[in-house]
Short mmCIF file of C-alpha atoms and ligand atoms in Angstrom, two decimals:
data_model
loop_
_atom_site.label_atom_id
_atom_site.label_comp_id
_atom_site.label_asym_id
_atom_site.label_seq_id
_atom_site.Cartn_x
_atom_site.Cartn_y
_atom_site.Cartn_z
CA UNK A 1 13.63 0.17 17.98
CA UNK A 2 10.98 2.07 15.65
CA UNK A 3 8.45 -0.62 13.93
CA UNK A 4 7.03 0.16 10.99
CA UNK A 5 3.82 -1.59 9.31
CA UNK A 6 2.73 -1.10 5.57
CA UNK A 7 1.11 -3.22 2.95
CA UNK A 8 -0.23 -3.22 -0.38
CA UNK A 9 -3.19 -4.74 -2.12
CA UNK A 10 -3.08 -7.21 -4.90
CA UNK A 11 -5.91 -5.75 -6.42
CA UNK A 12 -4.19 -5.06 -9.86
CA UNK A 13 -0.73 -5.05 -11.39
CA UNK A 14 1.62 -2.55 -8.91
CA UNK A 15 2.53 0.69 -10.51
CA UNK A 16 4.89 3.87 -10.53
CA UNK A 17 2.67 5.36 -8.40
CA UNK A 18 3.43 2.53 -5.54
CA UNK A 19 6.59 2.13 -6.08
CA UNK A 20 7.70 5.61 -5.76
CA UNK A 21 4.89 6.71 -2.78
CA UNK A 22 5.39 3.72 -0.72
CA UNK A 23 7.70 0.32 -1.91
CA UNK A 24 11.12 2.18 -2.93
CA UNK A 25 11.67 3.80 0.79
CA UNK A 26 10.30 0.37 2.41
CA UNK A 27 13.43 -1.12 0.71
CA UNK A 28 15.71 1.71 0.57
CA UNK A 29 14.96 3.20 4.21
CA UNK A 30 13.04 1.72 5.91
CA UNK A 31 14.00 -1.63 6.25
CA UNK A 32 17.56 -0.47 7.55
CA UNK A 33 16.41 1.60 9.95
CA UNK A 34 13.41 0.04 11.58
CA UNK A 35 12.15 -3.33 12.81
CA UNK A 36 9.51 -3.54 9.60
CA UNK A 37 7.00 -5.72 8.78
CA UNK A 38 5.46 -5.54 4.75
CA UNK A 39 2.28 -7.05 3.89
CA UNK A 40 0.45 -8.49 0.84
CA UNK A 41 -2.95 -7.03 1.91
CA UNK A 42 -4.74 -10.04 -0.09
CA UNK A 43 -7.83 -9.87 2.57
CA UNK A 44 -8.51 -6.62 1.28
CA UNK A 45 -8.54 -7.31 -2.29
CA UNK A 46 -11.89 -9.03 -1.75
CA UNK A 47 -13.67 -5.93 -0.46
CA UNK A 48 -14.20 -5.21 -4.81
CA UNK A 49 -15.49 -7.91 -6.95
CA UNK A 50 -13.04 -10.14 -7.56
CA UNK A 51 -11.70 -13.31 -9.97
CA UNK A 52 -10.26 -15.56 -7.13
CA UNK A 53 -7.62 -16.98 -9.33
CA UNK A 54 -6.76 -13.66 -10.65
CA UNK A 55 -6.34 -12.75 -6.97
CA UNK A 56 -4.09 -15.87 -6.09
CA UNK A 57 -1.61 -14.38 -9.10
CA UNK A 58 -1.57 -11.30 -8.12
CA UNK A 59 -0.90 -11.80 -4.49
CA UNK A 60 2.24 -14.03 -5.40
CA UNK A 61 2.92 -11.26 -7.92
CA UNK A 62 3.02 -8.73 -5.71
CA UNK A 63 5.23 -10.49 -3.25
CA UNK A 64 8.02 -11.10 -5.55
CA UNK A 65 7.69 -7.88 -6.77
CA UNK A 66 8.48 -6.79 -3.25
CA UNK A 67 11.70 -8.77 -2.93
CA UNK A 68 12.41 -7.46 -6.58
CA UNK A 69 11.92 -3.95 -5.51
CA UNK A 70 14.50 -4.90 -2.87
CA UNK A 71 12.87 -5.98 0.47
CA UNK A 72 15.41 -7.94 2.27
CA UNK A 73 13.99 -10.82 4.27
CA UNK A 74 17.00 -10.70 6.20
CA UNK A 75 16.39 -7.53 7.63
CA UNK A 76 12.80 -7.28 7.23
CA UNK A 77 9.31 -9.59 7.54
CA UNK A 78 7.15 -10.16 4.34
CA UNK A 79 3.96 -12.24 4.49
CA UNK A 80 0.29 -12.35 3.46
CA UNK A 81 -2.24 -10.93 5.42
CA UNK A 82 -4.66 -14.01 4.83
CA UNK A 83 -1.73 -16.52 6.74
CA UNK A 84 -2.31 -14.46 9.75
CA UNK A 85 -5.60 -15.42 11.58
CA UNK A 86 -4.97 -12.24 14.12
CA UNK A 87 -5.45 -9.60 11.23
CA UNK A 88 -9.20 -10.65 11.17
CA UNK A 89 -9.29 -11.76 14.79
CA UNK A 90 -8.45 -7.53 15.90
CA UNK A 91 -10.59 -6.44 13.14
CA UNK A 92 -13.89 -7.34 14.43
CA UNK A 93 -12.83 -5.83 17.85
CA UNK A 94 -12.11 -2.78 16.33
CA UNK A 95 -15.23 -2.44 14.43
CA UNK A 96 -16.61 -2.48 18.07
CA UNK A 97 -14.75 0.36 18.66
CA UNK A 98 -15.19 2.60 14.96
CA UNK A 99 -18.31 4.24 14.12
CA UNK A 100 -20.59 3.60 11.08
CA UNK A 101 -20.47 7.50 10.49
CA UNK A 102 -16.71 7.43 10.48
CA UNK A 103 -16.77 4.66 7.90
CA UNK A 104 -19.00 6.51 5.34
CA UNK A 105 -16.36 9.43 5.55
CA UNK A 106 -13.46 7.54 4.06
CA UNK A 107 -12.95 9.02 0.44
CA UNK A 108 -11.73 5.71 -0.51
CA UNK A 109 -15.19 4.04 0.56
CA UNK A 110 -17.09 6.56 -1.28
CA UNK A 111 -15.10 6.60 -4.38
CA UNK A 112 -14.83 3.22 -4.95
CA UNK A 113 -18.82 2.19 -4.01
CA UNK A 114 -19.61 5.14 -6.99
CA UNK A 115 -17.60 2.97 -9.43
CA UNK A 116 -19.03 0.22 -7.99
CA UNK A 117 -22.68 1.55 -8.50
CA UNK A 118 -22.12 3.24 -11.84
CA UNK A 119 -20.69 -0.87 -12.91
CA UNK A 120 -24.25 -1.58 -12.08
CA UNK A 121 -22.81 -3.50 -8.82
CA UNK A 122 -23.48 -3.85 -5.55
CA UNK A 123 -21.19 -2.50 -2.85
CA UNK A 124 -19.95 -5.27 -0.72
CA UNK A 125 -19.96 -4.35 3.10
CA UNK A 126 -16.09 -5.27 3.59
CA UNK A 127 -15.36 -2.19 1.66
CA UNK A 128 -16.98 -0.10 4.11
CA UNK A 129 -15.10 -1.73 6.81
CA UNK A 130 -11.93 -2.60 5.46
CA UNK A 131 -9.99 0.54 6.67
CA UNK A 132 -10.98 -1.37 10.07
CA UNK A 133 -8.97 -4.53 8.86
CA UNK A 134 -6.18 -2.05 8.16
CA UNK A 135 -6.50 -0.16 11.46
CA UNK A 136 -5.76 -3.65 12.83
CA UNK A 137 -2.69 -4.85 10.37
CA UNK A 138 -1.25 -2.44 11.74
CA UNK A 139 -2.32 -1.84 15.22
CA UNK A 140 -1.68 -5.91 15.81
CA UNK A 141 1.83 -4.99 15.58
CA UNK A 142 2.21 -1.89 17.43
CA UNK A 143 3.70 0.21 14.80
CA UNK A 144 5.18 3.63 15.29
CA UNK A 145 5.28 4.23 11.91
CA UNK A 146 3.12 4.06 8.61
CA UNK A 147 5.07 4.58 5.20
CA UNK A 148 2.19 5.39 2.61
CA UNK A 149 1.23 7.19 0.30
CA UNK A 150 -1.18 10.25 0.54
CA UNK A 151 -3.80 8.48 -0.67
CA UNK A 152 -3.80 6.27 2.46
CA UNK A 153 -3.07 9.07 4.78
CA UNK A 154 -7.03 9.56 6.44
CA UNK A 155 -6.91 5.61 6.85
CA UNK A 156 -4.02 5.98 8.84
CA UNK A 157 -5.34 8.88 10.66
CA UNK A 158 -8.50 6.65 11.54
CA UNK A 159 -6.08 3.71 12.89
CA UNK A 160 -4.97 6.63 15.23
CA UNK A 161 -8.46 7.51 16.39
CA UNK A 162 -9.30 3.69 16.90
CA UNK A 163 -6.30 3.07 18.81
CA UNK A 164 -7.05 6.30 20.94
CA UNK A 165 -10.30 5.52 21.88
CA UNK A 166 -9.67 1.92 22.55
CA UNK A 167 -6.97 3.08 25.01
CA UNK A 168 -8.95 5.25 26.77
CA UNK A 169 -11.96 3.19 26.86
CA UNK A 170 -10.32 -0.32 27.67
CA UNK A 171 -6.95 0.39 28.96
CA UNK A 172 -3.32 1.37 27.56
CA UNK A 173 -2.86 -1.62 24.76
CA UNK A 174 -2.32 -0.20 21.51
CA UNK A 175 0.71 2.34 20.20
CA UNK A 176 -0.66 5.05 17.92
CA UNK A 177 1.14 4.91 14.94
CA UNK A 178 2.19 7.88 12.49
CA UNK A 179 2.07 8.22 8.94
CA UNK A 180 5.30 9.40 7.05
CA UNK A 181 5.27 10.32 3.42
CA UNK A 182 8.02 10.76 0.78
CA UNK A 183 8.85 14.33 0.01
CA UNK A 184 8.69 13.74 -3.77
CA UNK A 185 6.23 11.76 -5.08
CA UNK A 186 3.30 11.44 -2.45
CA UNK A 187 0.30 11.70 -4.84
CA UNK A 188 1.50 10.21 -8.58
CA UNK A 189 -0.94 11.10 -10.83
CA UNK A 190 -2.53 9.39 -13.74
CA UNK A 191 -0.66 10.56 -16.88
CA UNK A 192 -3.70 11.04 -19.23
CA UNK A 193 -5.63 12.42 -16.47
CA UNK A 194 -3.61 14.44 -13.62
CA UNK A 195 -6.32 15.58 -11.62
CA UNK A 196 -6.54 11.44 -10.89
CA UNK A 197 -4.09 9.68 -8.77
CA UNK A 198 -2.42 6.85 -10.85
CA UNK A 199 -4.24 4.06 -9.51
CA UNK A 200 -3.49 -0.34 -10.09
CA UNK A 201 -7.39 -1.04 -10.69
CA UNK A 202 -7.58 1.43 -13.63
CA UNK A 203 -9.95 0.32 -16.42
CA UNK A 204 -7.41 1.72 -18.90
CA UNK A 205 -3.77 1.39 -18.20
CA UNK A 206 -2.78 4.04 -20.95
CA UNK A 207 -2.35 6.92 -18.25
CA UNK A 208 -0.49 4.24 -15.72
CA UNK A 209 3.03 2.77 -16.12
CA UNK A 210 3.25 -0.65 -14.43
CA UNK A 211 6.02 -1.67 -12.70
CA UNK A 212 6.67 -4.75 -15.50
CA UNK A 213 5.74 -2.36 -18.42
CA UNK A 214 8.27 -3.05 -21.35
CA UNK A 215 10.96 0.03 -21.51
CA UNK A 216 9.11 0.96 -24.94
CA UNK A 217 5.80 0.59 -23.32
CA UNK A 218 7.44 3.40 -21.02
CA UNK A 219 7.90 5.38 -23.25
CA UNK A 220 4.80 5.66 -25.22
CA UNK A 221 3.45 6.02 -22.00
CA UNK A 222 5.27 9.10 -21.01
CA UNK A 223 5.43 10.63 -23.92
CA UNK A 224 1.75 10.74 -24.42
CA UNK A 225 1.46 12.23 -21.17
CA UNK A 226 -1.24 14.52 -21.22
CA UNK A 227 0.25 18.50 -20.75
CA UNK A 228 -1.29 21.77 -20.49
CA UNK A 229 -2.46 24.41 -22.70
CA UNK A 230 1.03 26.77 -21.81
CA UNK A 231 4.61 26.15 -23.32
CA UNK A 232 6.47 27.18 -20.21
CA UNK A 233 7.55 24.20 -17.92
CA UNK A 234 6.67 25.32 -14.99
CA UNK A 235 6.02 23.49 -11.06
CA UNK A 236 2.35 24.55 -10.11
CA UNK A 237 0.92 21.57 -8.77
CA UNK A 238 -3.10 23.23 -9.15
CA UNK A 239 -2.68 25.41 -12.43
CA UNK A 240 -0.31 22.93 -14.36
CA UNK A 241 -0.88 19.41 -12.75
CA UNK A 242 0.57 17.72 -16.10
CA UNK A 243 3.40 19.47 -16.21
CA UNK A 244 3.77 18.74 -12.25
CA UNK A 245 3.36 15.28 -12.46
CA UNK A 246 6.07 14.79 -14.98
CA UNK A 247 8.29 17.21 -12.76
CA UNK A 248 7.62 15.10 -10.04
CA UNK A 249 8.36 11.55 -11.22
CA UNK A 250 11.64 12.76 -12.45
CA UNK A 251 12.54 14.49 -9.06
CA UNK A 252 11.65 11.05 -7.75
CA UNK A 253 13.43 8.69 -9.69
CA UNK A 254 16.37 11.27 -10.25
CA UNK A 255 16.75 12.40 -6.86
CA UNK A 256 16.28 15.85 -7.62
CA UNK A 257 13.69 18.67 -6.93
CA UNK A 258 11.07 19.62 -9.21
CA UNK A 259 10.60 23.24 -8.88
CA UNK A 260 14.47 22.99 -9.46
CA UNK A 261 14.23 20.75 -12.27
CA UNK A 262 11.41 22.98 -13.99
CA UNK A 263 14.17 25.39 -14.55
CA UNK A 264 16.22 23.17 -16.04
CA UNK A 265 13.76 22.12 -19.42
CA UNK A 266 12.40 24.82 -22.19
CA UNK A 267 9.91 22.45 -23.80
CA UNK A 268 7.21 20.11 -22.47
CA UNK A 269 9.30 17.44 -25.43
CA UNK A 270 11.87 17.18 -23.58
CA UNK A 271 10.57 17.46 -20.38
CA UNK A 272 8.20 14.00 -21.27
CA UNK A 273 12.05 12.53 -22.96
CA UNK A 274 14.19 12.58 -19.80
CA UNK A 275 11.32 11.24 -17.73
CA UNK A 276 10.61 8.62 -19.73
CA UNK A 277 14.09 7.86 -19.77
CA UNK A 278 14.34 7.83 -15.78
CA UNK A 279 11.61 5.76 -15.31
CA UNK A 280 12.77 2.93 -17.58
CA UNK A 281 16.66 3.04 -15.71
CA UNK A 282 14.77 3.03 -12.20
CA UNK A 283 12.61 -0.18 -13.24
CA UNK A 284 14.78 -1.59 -15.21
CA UNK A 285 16.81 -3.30 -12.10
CA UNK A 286 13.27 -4.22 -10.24
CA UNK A 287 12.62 -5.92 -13.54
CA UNK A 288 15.70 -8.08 -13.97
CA UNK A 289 15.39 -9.11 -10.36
CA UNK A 290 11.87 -10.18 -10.93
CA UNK A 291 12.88 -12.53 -13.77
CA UNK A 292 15.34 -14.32 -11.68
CA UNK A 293 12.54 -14.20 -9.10
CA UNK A 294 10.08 -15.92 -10.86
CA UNK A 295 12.52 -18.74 -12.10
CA UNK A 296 12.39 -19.35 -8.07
CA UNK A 297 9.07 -19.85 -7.14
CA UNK A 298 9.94 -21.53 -4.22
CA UNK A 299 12.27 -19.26 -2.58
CA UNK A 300 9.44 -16.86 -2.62
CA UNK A 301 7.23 -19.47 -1.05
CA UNK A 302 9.90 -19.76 1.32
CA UNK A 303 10.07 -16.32 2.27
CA UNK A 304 6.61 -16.09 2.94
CA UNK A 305 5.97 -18.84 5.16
CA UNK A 306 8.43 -17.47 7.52
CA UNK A 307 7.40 -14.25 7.38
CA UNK A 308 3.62 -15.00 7.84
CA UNK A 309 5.39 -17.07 11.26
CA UNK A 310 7.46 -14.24 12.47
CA UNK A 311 4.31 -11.98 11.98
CA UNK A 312 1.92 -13.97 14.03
CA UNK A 313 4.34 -14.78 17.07
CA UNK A 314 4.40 -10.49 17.22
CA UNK A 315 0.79 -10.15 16.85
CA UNK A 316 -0.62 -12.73 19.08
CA UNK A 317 0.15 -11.20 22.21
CA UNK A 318 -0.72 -7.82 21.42
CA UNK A 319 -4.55 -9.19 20.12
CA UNK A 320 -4.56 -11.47 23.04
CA UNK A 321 -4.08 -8.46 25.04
CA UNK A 322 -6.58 -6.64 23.43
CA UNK A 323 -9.28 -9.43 23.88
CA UNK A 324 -8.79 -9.34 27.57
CA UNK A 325 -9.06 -5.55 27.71
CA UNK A 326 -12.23 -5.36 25.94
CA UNK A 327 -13.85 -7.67 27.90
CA UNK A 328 -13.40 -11.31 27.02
CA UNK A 329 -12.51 -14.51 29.05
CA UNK A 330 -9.51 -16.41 27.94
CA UNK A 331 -10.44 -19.92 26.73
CA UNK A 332 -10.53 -22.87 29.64
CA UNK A 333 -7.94 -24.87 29.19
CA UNK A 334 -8.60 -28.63 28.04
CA UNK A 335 -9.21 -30.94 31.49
CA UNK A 336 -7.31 -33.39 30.81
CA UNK A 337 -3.61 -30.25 30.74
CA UNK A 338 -5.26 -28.73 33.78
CA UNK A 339 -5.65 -32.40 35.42
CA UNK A 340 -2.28 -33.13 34.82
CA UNK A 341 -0.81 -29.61 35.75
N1 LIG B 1 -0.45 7.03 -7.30
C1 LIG B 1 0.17 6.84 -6.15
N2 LIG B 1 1.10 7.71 -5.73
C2 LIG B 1 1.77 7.53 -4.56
N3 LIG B 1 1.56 6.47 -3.75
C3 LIG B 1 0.64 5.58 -4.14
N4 LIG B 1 0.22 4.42 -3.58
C4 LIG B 1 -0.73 3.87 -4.37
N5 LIG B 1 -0.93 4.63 -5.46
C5 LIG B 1 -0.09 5.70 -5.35
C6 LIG B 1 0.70 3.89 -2.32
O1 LIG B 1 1.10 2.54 -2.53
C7 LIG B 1 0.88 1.79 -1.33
C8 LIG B 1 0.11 0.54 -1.64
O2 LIG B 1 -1.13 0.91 -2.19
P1 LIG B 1 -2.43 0.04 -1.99
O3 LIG B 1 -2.29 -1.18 -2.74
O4 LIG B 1 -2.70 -0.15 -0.56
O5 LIG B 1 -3.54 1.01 -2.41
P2 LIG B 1 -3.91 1.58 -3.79
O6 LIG B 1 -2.79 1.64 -4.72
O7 LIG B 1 -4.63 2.80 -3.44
O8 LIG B 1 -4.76 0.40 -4.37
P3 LIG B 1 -6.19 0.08 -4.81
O9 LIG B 1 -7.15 0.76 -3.91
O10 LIG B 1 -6.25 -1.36 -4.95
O11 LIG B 1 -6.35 0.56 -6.22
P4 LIG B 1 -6.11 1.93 -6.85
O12 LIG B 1 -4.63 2.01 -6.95
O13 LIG B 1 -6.77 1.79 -8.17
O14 LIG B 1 -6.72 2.95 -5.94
C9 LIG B 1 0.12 2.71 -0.38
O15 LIG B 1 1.02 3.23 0.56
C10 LIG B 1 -0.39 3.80 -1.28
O16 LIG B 1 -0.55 5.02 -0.61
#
């Protein structure tokens, strides 16, 4: 059976832009189809500075907002990175394997050290590394498949370069996975800025609807969107990315197509109406779900622990395995058990 590994990063409240390039086909395909395993990234949430309280919310935030969003753990595995030791145990192997030039490419790396610096900050060295740590969240479980959005797409392609060269240096031990994308909805952008993906650690969430945003909060949102100079809707993703966006996030949460859609509206008003309208129906069951989630704290907690155990009896073996390939002795075994063997 297919396995498929993806997580997500309690780094700020979860938005459209997640839910529609990554958390909606974990529940509403993936899951069914696949052995899958779904991750609070929390480990890399500390590679930015970070309020560790904040972080605790957020990562049980996050989690129910999974289950809300409709991961089943019946079907599938949800857990925290942090509860599994062999996450950070195959990262440090791995950074054996990756290059410091490699690391300095990542777009992610660079953007986020530039907001780091301009803050007056300092760049912490885990955000250099930490597409290693995500190279091995996924690579501990041998995943075929990565369900992401774009934005995450050259991370992926560098989990496919470390697991290649490990192979070929150490031995067949890891699969290399693939990244699949939605069709619709890949890139959302920010609404008062759609040249800028719509991102959770935005300073200012006026251009970014969050997943718990009120249905008037929506709204606003959407209807402020920022358009383009022309009158004509139209779907050019480069000329008109406004006007694109919008088209998109209605494809996404209507099911439609947007260069079909664009046909469909004569004003950019109406256009921003029906959106806005869309996105409130498609959050408004997540949201209802997350209230009765939250009354429940500790089915949640529930739902984690056994996830975070099904997780680490998969990836055990497979880091185990890799820790012999590379080179290392398994530990002796006490006296006293080998005595009595
Ligand atoms: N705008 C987006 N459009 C489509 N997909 C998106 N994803 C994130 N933003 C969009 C996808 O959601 C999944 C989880 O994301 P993440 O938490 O791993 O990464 P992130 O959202 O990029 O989070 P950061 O880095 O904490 O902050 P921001 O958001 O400010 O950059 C991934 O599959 C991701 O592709």
């Amino acid at each position: 059976m297919t396995r498929v590994f993806s997580g997500i990063q309690p780094t700020g409240h979860l938005t459209l832009g997640n839910y529609l390039g990554a958390m909606r086909r974990w529940a509403e395909v993936d899951q069914h189809r696949a052995d899958s395993l779904f991750c609070v990234v929390d480990l890399h949430a500390l590679t930015v500075e970070h309020d560790p309280a904040r972080v605790r919310r957020l990562s049980r935030q996050t989690a129910t907002l999974l289950l809300a969003a409709g991961l089943d753990p019946d079907v599938c595995t949800v857990f925290l990175q942090s509860h599994v030791d062999e996450h950070s145990r195959l990262s440090y192997l791995l950074e054996c394997v990756a290059t410091d030039g490699e690391m300095r490419r990542m777009i992610q790396y660079k953007e986020k050290a530039a907001k780091e610096r301009e803050r007056g900050g300092s760049v912490r060295l885990s955000l250099l590394t930490y597409p290693v740590l995500m190279a091995a969240d996924i690579l501990a479980y041998g995943a075929d498949e990565v369900p992401v959005g774009e934005d995450q797409a050259q991370h992926v392609e560098l989990t496919r370069d470390l697991a290649v060269r490990f192979n070929q240096r150490y031995g067949h031990t890891f699969v290399v996975p693939r990244t699949t994308l939605p069709q619709v909805a890949a890139r959302v952008m920010n609404l008062q800025d759609p040249t800028r993906k719509m991102g959770k650690s935005e300073d200012s969430g006026a251009g970014v609807v969050y997943l718990l945003d009120e249905p008037d909060t929506v709204r606003k949102k959407v209807m402020r969107a920022v358009t383009d100079s022309g009158r004509e809707v139209a779907y050019d993703r480069e000329g008109r990315p406004g006007v694109a966006n919008l088209l998109d996030v209605l494809a996404a949460c209507t099911g439609g197509n947007p260069e079909s859609l664009a046909d469909v509206y004569d004003s950019y008003g109406s256009l921003k109406k029906d959106t806005a309208e869309a996105v409130v129906e498609v959050l408004r069951p997540l949201q209802a779900r997350h209230r009765e989630l939250c009354a429940d704290p500790a089915y949640v907690e529930g739902v984690l622990r056994d996830g975070a155990e099904k997780a680490r009896a998969l990836a055990r073996p497979m880091v185990d395995t890799a820790y012999r390939a590379i080179g290392l002795l398994p530990p002796v075994p006490e006296p006293a058990l080998s005595a009595a063997r």
